[in-house]
Short mmCIF file of C-alpha atoms in Angstrom, two decimals:
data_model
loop_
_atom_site.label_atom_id
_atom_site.label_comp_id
_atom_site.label_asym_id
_atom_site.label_seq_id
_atom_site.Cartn_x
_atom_site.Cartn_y
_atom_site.Cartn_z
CA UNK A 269 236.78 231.99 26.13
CA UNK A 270 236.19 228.35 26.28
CA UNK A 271 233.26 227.24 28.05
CA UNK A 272 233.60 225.44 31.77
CA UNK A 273 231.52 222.09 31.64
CA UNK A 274 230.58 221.25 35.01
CA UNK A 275 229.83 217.71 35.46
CA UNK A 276 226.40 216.84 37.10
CA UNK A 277 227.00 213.80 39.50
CA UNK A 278 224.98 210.66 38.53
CA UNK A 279 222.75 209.49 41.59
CA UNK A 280 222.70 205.48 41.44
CA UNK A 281 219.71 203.95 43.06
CA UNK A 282 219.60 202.86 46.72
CA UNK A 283 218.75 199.26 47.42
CA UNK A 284 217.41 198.35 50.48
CA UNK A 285 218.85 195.39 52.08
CA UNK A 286 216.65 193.19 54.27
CA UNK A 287 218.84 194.23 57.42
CA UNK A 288 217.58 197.95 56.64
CA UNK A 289 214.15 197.08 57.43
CA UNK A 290 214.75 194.72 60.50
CA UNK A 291 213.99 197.15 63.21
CA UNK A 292 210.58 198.23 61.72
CA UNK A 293 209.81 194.48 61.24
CA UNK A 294 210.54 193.67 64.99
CA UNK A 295 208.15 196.30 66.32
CA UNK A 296 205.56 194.86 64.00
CA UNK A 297 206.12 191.62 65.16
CA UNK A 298 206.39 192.51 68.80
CA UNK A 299 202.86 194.74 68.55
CA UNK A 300 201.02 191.74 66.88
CA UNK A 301 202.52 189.09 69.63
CA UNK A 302 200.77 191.57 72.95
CA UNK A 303 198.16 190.03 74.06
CA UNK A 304 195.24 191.74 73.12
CA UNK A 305 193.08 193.56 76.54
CA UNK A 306 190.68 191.99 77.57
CA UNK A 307 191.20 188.61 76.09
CA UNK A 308 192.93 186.54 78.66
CA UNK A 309 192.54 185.37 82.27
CA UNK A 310 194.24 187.22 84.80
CA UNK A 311 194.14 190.77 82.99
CA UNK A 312 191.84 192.16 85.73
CA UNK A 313 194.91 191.39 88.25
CA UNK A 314 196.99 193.20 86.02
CA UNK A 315 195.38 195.96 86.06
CA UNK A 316 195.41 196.41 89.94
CA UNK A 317 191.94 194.43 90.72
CA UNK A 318 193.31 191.73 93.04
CA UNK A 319 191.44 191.05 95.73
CA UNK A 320 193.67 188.05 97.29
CA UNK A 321 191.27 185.38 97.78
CA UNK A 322 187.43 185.56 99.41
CA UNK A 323 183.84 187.02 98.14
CA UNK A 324 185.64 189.71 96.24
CA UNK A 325 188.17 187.34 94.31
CA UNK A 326 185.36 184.72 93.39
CA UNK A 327 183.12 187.31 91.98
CA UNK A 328 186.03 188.30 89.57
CA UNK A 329 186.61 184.90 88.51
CA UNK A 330 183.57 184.20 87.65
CA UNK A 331 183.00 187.66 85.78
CA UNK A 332 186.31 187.31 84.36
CA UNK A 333 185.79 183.71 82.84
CA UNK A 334 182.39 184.76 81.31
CA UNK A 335 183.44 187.79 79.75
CA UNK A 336 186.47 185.84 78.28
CA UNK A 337 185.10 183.05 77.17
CA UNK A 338 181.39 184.17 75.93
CA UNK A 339 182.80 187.43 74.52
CA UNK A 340 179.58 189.03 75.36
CA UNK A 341 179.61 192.81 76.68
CA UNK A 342 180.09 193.64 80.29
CA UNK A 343 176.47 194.46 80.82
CA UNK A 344 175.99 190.88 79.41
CA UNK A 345 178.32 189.04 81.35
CA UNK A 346 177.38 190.80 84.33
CA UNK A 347 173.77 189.28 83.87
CA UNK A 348 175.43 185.96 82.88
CA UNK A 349 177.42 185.61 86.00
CA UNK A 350 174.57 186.57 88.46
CA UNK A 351 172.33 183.73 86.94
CA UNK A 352 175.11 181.42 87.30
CA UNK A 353 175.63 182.24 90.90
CA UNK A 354 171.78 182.01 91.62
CA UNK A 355 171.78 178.76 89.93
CA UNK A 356 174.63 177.50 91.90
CA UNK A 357 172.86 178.50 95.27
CA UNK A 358 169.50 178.16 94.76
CA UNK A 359 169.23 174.71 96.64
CA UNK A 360 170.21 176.73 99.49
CA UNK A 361 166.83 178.74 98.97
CA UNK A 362 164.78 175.37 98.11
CA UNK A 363 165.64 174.04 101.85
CA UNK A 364 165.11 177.02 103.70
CA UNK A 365 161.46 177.85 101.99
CA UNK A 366 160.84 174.12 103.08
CA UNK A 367 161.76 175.15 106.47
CA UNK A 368 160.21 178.42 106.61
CA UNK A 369 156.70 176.64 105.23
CA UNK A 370 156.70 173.98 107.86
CA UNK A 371 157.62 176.63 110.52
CA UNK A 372 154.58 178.48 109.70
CA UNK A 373 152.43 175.55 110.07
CA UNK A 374 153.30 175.23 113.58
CA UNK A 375 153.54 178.77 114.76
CA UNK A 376 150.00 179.17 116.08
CA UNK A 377 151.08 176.13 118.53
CA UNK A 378 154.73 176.86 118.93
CA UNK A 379 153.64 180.06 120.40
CA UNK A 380 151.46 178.43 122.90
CA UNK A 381 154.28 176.47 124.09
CA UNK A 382 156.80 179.53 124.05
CA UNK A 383 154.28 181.44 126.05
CA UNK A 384 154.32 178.89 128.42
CA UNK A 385 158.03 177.97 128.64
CA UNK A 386 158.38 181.69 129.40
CA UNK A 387 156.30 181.75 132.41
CA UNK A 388 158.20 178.50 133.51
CA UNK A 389 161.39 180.82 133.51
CA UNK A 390 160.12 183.43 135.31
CA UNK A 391 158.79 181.04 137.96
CA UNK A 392 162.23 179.72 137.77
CA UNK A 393 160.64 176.19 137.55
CA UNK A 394 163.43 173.51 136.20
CA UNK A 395 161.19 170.88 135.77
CA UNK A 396 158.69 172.75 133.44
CA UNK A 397 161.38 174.36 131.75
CA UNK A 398 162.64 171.12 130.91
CA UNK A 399 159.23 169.50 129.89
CA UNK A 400 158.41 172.33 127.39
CA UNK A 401 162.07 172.56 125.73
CA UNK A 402 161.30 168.50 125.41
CA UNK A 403 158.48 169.38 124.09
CA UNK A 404 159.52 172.02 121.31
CA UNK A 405 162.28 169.68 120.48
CA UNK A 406 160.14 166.72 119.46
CA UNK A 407 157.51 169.03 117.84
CA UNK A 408 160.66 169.89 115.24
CA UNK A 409 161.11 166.64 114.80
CA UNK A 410 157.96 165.76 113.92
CA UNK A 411 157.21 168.36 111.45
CA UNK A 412 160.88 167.53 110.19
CA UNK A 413 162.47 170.93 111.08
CA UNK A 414 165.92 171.28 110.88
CA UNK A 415 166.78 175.15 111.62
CA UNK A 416 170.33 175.45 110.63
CA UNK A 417 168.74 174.91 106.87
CA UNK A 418 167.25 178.34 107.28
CA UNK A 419 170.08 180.38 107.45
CA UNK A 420 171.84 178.64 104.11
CA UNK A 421 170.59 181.45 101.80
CA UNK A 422 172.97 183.85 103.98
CA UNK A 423 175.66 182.39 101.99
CA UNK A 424 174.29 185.02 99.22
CA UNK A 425 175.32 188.22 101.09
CA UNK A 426 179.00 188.01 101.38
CA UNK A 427 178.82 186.85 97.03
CA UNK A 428 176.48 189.91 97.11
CA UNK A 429 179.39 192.22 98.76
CA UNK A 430 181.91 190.83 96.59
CA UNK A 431 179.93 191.52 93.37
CA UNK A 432 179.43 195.61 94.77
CA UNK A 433 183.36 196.06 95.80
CA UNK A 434 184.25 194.69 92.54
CA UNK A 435 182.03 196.51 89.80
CA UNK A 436 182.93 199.49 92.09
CA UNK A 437 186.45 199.33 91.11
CA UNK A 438 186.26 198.29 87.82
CA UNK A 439 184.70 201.55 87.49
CA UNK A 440 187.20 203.58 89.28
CA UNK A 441 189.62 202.32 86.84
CA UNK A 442 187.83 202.28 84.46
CA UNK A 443 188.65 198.87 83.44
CA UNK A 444 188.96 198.75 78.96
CA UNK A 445 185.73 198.17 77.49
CA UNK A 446 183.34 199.40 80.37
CA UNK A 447 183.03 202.98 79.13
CA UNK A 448 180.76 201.40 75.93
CA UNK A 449 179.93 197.54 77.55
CA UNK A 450 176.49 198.92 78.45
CA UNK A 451 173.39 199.24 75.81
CA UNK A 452 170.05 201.02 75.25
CA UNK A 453 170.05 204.83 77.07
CA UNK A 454 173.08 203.49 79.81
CA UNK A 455 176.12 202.47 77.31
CA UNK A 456 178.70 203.96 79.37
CA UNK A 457 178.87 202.05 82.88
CA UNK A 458 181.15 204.12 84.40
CA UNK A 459 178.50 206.42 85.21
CA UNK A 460 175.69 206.69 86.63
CA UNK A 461 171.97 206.01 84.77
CA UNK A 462 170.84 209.46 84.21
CA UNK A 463 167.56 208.58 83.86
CA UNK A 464 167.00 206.81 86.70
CA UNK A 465 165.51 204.00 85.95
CA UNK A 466 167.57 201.38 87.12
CA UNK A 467 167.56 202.25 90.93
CA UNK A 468 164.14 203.01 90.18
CA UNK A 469 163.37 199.40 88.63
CA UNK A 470 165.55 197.85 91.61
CA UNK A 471 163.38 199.79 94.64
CA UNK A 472 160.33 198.46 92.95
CA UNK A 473 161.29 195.19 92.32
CA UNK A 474 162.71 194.90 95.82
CA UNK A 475 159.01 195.81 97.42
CA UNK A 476 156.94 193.68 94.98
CA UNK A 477 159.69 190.79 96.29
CA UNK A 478 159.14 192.05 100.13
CA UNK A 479 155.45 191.91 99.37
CA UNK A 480 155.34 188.59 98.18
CA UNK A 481 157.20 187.27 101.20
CA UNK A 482 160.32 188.26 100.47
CA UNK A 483 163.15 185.69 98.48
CA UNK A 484 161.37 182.78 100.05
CA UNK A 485 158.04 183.32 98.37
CA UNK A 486 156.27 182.54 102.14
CA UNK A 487 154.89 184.71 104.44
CA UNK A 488 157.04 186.07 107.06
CA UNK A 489 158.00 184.92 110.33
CA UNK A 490 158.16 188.65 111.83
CA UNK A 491 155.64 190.92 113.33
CA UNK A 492 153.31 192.13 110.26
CA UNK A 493 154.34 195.55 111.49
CA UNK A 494 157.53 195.35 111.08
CA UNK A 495 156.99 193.74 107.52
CA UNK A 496 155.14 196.67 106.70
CA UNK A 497 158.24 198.91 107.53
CA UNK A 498 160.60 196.90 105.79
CA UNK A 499 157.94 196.91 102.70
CA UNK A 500 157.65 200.89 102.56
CA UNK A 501 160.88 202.07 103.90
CA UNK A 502 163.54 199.13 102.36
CA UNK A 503 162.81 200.31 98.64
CA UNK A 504 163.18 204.00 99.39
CA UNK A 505 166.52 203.49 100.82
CA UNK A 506 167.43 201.09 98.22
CA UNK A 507 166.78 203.60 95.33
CA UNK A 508 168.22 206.63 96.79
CA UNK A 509 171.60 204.63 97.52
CA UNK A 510 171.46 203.15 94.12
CA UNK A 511 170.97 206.58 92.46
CA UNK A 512 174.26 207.81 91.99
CA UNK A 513 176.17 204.39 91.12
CA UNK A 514 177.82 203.66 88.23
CA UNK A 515 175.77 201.74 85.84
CA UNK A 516 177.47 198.50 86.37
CA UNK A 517 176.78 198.41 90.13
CA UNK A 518 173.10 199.81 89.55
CA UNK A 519 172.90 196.85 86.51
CA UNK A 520 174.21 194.29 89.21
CA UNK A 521 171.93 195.05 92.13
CA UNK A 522 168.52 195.21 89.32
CA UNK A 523 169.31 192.06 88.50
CA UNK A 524 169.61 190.65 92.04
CA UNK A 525 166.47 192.34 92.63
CA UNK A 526 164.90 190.84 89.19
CA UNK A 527 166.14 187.08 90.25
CA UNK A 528 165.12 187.74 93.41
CA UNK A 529 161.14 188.71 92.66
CA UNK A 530 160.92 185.58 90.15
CA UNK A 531 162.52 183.05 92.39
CA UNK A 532 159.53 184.43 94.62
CA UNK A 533 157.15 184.21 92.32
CA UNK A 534 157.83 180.41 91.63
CA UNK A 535 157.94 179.67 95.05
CA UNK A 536 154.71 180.63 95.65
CA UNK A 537 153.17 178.54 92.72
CA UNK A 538 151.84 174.68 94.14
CA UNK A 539 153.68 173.38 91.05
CA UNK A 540 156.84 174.95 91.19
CA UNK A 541 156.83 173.69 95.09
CA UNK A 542 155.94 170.25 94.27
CA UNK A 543 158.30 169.54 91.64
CA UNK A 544 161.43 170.68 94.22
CA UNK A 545 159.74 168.62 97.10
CA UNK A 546 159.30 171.44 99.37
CA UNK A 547 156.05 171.73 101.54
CA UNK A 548 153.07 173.47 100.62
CA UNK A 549 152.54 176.54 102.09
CA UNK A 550 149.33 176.52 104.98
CA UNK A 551 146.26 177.93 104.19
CA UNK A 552 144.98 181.11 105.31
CA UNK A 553 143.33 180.81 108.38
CA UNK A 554 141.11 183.29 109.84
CA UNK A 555 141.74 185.02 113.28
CA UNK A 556 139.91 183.14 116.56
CA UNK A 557 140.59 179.54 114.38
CA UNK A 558 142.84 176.74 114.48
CA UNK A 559 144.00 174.32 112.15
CA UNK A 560 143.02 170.94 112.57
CA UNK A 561 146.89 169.67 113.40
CA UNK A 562 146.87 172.26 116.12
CA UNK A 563 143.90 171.22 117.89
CA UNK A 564 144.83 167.95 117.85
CA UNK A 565 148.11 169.27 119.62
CA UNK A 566 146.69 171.66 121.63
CA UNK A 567 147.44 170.76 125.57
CA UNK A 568 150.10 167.61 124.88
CA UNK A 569 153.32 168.15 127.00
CA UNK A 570 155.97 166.08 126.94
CA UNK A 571 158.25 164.86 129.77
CA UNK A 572 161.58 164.80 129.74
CA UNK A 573 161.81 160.72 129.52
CA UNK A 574 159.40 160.09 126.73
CA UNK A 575 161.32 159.20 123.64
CA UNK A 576 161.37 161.99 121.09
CA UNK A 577 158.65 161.42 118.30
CA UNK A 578 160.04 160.57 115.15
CA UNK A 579 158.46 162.00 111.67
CA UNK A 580 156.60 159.37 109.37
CA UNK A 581 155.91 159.64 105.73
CA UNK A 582 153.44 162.37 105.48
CA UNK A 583 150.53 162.40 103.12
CA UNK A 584 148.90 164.57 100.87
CA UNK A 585 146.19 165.01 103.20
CA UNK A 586 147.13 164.64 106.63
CA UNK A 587 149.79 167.66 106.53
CA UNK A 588 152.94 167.72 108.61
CA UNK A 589 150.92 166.59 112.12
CA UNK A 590 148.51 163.65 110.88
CA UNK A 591 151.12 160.61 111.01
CA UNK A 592 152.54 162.54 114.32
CA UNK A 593 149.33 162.91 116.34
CA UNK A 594 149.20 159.28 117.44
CA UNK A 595 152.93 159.51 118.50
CA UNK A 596 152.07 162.43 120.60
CA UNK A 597 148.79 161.01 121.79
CA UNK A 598 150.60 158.44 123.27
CA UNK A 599 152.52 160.68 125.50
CA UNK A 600 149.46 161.97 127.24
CA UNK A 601 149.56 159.23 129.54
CA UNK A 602 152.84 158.44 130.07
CA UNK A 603 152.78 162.65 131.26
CA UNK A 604 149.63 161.55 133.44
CA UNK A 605 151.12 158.64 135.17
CA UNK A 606 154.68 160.90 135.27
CA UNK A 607 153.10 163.68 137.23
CA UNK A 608 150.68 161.76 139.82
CA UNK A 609 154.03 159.74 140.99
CA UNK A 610 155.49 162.65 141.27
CA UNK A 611 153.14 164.51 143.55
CA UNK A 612 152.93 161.05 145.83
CA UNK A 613 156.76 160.95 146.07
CA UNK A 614 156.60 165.41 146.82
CA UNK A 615 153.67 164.62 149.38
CA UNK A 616 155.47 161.23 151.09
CA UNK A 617 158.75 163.66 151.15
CA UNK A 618 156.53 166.09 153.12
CA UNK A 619 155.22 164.13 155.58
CA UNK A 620 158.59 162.67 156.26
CA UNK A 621 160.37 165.48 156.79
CA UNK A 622 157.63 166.77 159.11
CA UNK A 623 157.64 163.65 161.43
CA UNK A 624 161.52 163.34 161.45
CA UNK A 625 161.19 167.20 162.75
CA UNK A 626 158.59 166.02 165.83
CA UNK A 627 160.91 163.33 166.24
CA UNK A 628 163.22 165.54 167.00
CA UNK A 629 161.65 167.49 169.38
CA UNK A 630 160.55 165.07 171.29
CA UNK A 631 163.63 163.27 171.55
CA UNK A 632 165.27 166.78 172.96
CA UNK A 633 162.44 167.62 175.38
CA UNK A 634 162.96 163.89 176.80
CA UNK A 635 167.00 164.79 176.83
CA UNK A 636 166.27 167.76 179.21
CA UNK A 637 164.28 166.06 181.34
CA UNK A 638 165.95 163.05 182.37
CA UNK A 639 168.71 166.01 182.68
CA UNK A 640 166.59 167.40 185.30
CA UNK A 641 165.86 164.06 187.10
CA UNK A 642 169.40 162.86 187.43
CA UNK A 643 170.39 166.39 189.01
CA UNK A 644 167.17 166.58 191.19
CA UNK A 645 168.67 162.73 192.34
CA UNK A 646 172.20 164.07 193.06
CA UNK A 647 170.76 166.86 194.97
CA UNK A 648 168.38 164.72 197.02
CA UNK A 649 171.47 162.13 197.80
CA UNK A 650 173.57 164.91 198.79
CA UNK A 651 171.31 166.16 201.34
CA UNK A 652 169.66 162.72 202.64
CA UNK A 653 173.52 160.59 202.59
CA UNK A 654 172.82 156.83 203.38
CA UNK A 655 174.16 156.02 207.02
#
């Protein structure tokens, strides 16, 4: 039988054309042109985080930028953008420790004045009420008080609010890069330290601050026992609260609280004070004393028409009431002539109205009797008629 040859077919080699290949290259192309997350402005809105405009939406543009363009970790550009906020405000602090200083160095006579201002009110006397407010009102001016410079540092609380709501978020999220932007025992700042030692760090830094004065560096304005409250009971609160965080709100609020205690530190140094032009802080001065500037003040009121003192250049020496004692000197007797007119005018007023009121009576008693006479007359004719 003859043999069946069965032909094997020959494969030929595929070539791949460059059209083959096109789809593969497109996806390549397309996956290298994304942007990259993280790496451009606006990628925080993209992923949900806007805010609109306000605290909220300035805090992320300023975290935003520094991330972007210092390519630093979030725990880093956290830091960097609170120093650049405190930097940006801290002029607001410089003018209200100024404030706060010169404040303090007329308390022990303000308070005099209040006291007395006070009783005026309850006496419901205008004219002393008006003589002491004259009287506060030039005192500010010539220690060179301006009050509404007190409150600027407020401005920090609503940046303060808008720092927490957003590093809140970004960790709901969590936002890219967050879950490992941290270092040392707290690299994930999504959650919480678990050692607790930044809300830890933050309660003590926030009572050696209170201690010292509080942001200002000066001592404060309010009752000492109330201070003392504030000291003990503020850093408690502020650690338990801070406790369960996520690490990049607990690594936000440390480092307000760290900015905070050195900006207080500084502010207490004579250097440090001198160099901004802000006034040195009084001296200590023990109870059942006064300061020299006080005494000299001690008893001056001012009328409502004297002209309001105006500050002069103070020296190193004289403190904030030296150059302003003369001014107020000279009120003494302008207050001196000012209140013996007055009593002459009350006293002349007095003994007018009590002679027009004698006047008076006299004039009536003399209308009822020539009443009585003219109808004694007509009686009289009526009986006796002339013939």
């Amino acid at each position: 039988p003859q043999a069946t040859i069965v032909a094997e077919p020959v494969l030929e080699p595929s070539i791949a054309t460059p059209n083959d290949n096109l789809p593969e290259l497109q996806d390549l192309v397309a996956f290298a042109s994304e942007p990259e997350v993280g790496k451009h402005i606006g990628y925080l809105k993209e992923l949900g985080l806007d805010f609109g405009w306000g605290p909220t939406a300035l805090a992320e543009w300023v975290l935003e930028h520094v991330h972007i363009y210092s390519g630093t970790p979030w725990w880093a550009s956290i830091v960097i953008a609170m120093l650049a906020i405190r930097f940006t405000i801290f002029k607001t602090y410089v003018e209200s420790a100024d404030i706060s200083a010169r404040l303090l160095a007329i308390k022990p006579h303000m308070q005099e004045i209040r006291e007395r201002l006070d009783e005026a009110k309850r006496a419901q006397d205008m004219t002393a009420i008006m003589q002491y407010s004259q009287e506060i009102k030039n005192l500010y001016q010539a220690a060179g008080i301006k009050i509404w410079k007190s409150v600027l540092p407020f401005v920090n609380i609503p940046i303060g609010y808008g720092f927490f709501r957003l590093t809140r978020d970004m960790s709901s999220l969590p936002v890219p890069g967050l879950e490992s932007g941290g270092l040392l025992w707290f690299t994930d700042l999504t959650i919480s330290d678990p050692t607790f030692l930044l809300p830890i760090g933050t309660g003590t830094l926030t009572y050696l601050m209170l201690k010292l004065g509080g942001e200002l560096g000066s001592v404060s304005n309010l009752n000492p026992g109330i201070m003392k409250t504030f000291q003990r009971i503020l850093p408690i609160v502020t650690t338990v609260f801070m406790s369960f965080w996520p690490a990049a709100m607990q690594i936000t609020f440390f480092m307000s609280g760290a900015m905070g205690y050195v900006q207080a530190r500084l502010l207490r140094q004579d250097w440090f004070r001198k160099f901004w032009g802000i006034h040195p802080l009084p001296p200590t001065v023990k109870p059942g004393t006064q300061t020299p500037s006080v005494a000299a003040l001690k008893g001056v009121m001012v009328p409502p028409s004297a002209p309001p003192v105006k500050p002069e250049a103070e020296t190193a020496q004289g403190g904030v009431f030296r150059n302003a004692r003369s001014k107020i000197r000279s009120t003494v007797s302008d207050l001196k002539n000012s209140a013996q007119k007055l009593g002459q005018e009350d006293e002349e007023a007095k003994k007018s109205r009590r002679r027009s009121s004698k006047e008076l009576e006299e004039a009536r008693r003399y209308d009822e009797k020539r009443k009585r006479e003219i109808e004694q007359d007509k009686i009289h004719r009526a009986r006796h008629p002339r013939r």
